[in-house]
Short mmCIF file of N, CA and C in Angstrom, two decimals:
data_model
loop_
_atom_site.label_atom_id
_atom_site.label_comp_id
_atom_site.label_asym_id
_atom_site.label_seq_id
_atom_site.Cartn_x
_atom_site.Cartn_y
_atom_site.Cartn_z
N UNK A 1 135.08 95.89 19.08
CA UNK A 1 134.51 96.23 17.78
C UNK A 1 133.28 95.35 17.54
N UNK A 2 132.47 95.70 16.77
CA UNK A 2 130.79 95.20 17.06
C UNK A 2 130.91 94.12 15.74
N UNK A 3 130.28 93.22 15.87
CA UNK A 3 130.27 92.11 14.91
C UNK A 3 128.89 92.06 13.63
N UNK A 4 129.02 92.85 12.64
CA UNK A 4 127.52 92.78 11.84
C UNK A 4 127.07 91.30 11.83
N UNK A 5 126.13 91.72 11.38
CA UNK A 5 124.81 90.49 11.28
C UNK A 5 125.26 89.30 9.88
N UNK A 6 125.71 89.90 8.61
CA UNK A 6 126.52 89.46 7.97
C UNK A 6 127.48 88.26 8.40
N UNK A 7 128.32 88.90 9.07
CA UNK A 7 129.54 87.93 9.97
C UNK A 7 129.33 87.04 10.55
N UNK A 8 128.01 87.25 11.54
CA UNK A 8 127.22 86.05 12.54
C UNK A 8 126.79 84.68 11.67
N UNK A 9 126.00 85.59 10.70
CA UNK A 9 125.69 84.30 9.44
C UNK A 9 126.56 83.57 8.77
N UNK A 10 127.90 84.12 8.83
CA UNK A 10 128.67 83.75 7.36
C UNK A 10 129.98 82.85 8.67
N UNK A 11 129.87 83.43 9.80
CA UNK A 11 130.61 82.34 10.65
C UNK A 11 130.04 81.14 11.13
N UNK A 12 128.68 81.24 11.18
CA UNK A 12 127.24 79.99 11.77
C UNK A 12 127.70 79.36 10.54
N UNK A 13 127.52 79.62 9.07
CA UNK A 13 127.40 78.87 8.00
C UNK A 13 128.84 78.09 7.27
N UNK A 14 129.77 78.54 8.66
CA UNK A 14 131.04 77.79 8.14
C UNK A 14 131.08 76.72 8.64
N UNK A 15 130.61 76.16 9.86
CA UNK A 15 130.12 74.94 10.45
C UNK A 15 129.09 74.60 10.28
N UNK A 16 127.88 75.04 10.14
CA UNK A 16 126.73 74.21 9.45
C UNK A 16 126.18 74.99 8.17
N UNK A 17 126.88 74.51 6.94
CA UNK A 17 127.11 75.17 6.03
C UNK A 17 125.55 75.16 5.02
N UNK A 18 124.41 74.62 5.64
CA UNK A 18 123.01 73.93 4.88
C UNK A 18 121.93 74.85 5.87
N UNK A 19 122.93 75.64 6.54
CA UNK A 19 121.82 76.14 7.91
C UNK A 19 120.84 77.32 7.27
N UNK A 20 119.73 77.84 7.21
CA UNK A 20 119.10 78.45 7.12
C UNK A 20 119.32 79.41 8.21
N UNK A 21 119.89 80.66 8.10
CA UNK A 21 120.10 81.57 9.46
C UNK A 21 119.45 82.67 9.30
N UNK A 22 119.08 83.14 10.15
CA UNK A 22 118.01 84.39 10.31
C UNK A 22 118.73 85.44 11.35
N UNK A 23 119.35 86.53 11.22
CA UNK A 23 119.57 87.40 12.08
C UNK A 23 118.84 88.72 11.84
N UNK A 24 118.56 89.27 13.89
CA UNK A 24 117.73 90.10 13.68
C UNK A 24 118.82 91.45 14.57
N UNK A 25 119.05 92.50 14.19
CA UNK A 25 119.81 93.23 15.58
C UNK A 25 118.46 94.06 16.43
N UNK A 26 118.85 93.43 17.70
CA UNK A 26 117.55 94.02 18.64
C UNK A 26 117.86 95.35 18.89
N UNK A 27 119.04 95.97 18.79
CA UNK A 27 119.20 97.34 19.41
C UNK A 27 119.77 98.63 18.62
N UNK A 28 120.17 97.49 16.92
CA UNK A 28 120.96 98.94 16.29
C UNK A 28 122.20 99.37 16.48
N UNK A 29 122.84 98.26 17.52
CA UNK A 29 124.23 98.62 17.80
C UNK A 29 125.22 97.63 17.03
N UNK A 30 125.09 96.46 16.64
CA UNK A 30 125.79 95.73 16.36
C UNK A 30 126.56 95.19 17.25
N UNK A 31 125.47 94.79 18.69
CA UNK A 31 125.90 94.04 19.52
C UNK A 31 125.23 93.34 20.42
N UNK A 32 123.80 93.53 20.24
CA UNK A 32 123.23 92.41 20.98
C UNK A 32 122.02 91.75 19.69
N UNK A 33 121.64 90.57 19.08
CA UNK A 33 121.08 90.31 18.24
C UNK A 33 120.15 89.28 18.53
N UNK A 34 119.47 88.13 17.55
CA UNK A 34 118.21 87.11 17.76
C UNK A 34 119.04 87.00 16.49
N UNK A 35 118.95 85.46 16.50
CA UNK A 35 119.19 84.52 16.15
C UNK A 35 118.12 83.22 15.79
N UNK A 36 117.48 83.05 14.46
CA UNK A 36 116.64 81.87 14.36
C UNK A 36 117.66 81.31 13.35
N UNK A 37 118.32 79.74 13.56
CA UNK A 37 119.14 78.70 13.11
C UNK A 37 117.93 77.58 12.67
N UNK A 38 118.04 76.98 11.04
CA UNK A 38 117.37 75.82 11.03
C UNK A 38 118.59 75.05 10.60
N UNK A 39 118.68 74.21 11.05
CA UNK A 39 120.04 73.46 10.22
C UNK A 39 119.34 71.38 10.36
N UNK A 40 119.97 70.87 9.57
CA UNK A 40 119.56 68.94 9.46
C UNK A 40 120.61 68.80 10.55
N UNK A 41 121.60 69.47 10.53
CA UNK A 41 122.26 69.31 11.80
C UNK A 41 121.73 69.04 13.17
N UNK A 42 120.58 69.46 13.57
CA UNK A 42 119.88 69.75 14.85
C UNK A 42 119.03 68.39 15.09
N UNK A 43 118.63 67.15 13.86
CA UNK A 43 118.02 66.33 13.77
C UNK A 43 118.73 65.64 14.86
N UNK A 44 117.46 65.08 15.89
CA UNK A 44 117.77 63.80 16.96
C UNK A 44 118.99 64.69 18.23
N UNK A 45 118.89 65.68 17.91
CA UNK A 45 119.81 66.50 19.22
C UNK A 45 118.43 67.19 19.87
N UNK A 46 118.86 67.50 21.13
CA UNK A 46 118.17 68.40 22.71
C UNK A 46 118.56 70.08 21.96
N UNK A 47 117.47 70.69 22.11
CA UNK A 47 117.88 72.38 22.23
C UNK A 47 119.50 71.88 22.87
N UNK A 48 119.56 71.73 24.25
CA UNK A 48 121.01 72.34 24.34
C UNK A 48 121.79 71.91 23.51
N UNK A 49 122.04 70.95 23.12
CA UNK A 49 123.15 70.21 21.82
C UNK A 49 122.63 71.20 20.59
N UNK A 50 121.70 71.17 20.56
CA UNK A 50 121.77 72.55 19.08
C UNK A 50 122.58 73.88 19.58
N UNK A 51 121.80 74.84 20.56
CA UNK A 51 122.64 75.85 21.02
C UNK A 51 124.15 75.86 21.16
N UNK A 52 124.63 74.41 21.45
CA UNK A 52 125.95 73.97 21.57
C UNK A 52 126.86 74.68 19.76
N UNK A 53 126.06 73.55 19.42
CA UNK A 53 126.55 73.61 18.01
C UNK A 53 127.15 75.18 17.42
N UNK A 54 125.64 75.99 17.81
CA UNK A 54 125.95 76.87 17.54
C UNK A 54 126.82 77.66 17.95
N UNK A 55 127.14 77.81 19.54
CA UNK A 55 127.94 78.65 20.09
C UNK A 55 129.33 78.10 19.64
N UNK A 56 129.41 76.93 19.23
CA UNK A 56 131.09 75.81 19.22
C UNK A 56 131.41 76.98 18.04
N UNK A 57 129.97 77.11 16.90
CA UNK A 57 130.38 77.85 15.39
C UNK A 57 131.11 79.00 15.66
N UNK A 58 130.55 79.93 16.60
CA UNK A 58 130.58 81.34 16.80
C UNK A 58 132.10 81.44 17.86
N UNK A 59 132.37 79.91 18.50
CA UNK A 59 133.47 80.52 19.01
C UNK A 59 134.00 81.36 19.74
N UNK A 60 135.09 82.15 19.87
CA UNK A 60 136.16 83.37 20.40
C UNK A 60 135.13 84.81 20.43
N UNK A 61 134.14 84.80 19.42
CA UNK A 61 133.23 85.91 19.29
C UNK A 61 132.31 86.07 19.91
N UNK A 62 131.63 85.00 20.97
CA UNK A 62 130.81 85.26 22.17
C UNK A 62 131.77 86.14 23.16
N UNK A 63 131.40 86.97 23.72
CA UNK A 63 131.59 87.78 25.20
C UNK A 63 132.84 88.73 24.63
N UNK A 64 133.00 88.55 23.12
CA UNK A 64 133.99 89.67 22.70
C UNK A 64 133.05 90.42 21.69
N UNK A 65 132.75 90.21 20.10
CA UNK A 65 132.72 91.15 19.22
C UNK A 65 131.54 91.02 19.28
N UNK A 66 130.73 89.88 19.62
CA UNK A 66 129.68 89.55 19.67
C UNK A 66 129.01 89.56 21.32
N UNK A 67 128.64 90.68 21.97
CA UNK A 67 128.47 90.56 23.21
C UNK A 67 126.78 89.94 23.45
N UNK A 68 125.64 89.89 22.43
CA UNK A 68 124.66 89.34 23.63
C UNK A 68 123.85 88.71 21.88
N UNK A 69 123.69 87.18 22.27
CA UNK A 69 122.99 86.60 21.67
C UNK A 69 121.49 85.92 21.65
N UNK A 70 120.12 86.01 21.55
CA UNK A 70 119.27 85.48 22.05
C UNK A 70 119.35 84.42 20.76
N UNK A 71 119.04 83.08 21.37
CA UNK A 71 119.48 82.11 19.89
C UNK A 71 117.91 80.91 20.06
N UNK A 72 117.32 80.64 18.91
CA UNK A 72 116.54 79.96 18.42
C UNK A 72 116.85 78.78 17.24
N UNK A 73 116.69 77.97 18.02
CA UNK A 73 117.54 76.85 16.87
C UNK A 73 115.95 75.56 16.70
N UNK A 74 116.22 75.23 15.29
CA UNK A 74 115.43 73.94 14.91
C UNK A 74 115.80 73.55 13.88
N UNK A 75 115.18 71.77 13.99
CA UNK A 75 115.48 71.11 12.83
C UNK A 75 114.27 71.51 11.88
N UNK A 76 114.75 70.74 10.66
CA UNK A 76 113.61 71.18 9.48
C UNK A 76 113.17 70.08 9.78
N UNK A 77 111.32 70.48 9.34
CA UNK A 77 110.55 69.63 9.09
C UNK A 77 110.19 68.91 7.67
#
């Protein structure tokens, strides 16, 4: 079952609850999407430790409801 864009945000924002999230669906299906994350969370971490963060948020829902993520993460300036 396909995961709305809604859900992506509102599960990202249960672990970084200050995050500024941006979802885009690339295909109209409600299953492959873009992802721009700003969160204070990301301060003094590597892209991969951000992407981390994020995927830790999203959980059980990668490679199931959520099959293809392109993800963009930064700290605020």
């Amino acid at each position: 079952m396909p995961m709305p864009a809604a859900e992506i945000e509102r599960v990202i924002k249960q672990t970084l609850p200050h995050a500024e999230v941006n979802i885009t669906d690339l295909a109209g299906d409600n299953d492959h999407y873009a992802a721009v994350v700003v969160s204070s969370a990301f301060i003094g971490k590597s892209k991969l430790q951000q992407h981390q963060l994020v995927y830790k948020a999203l959980g059980g829902h990668m490679g199931g409801a959520l099959h293809a993520l392109q993800l963009q993460t930064f700290a605020p300036k």
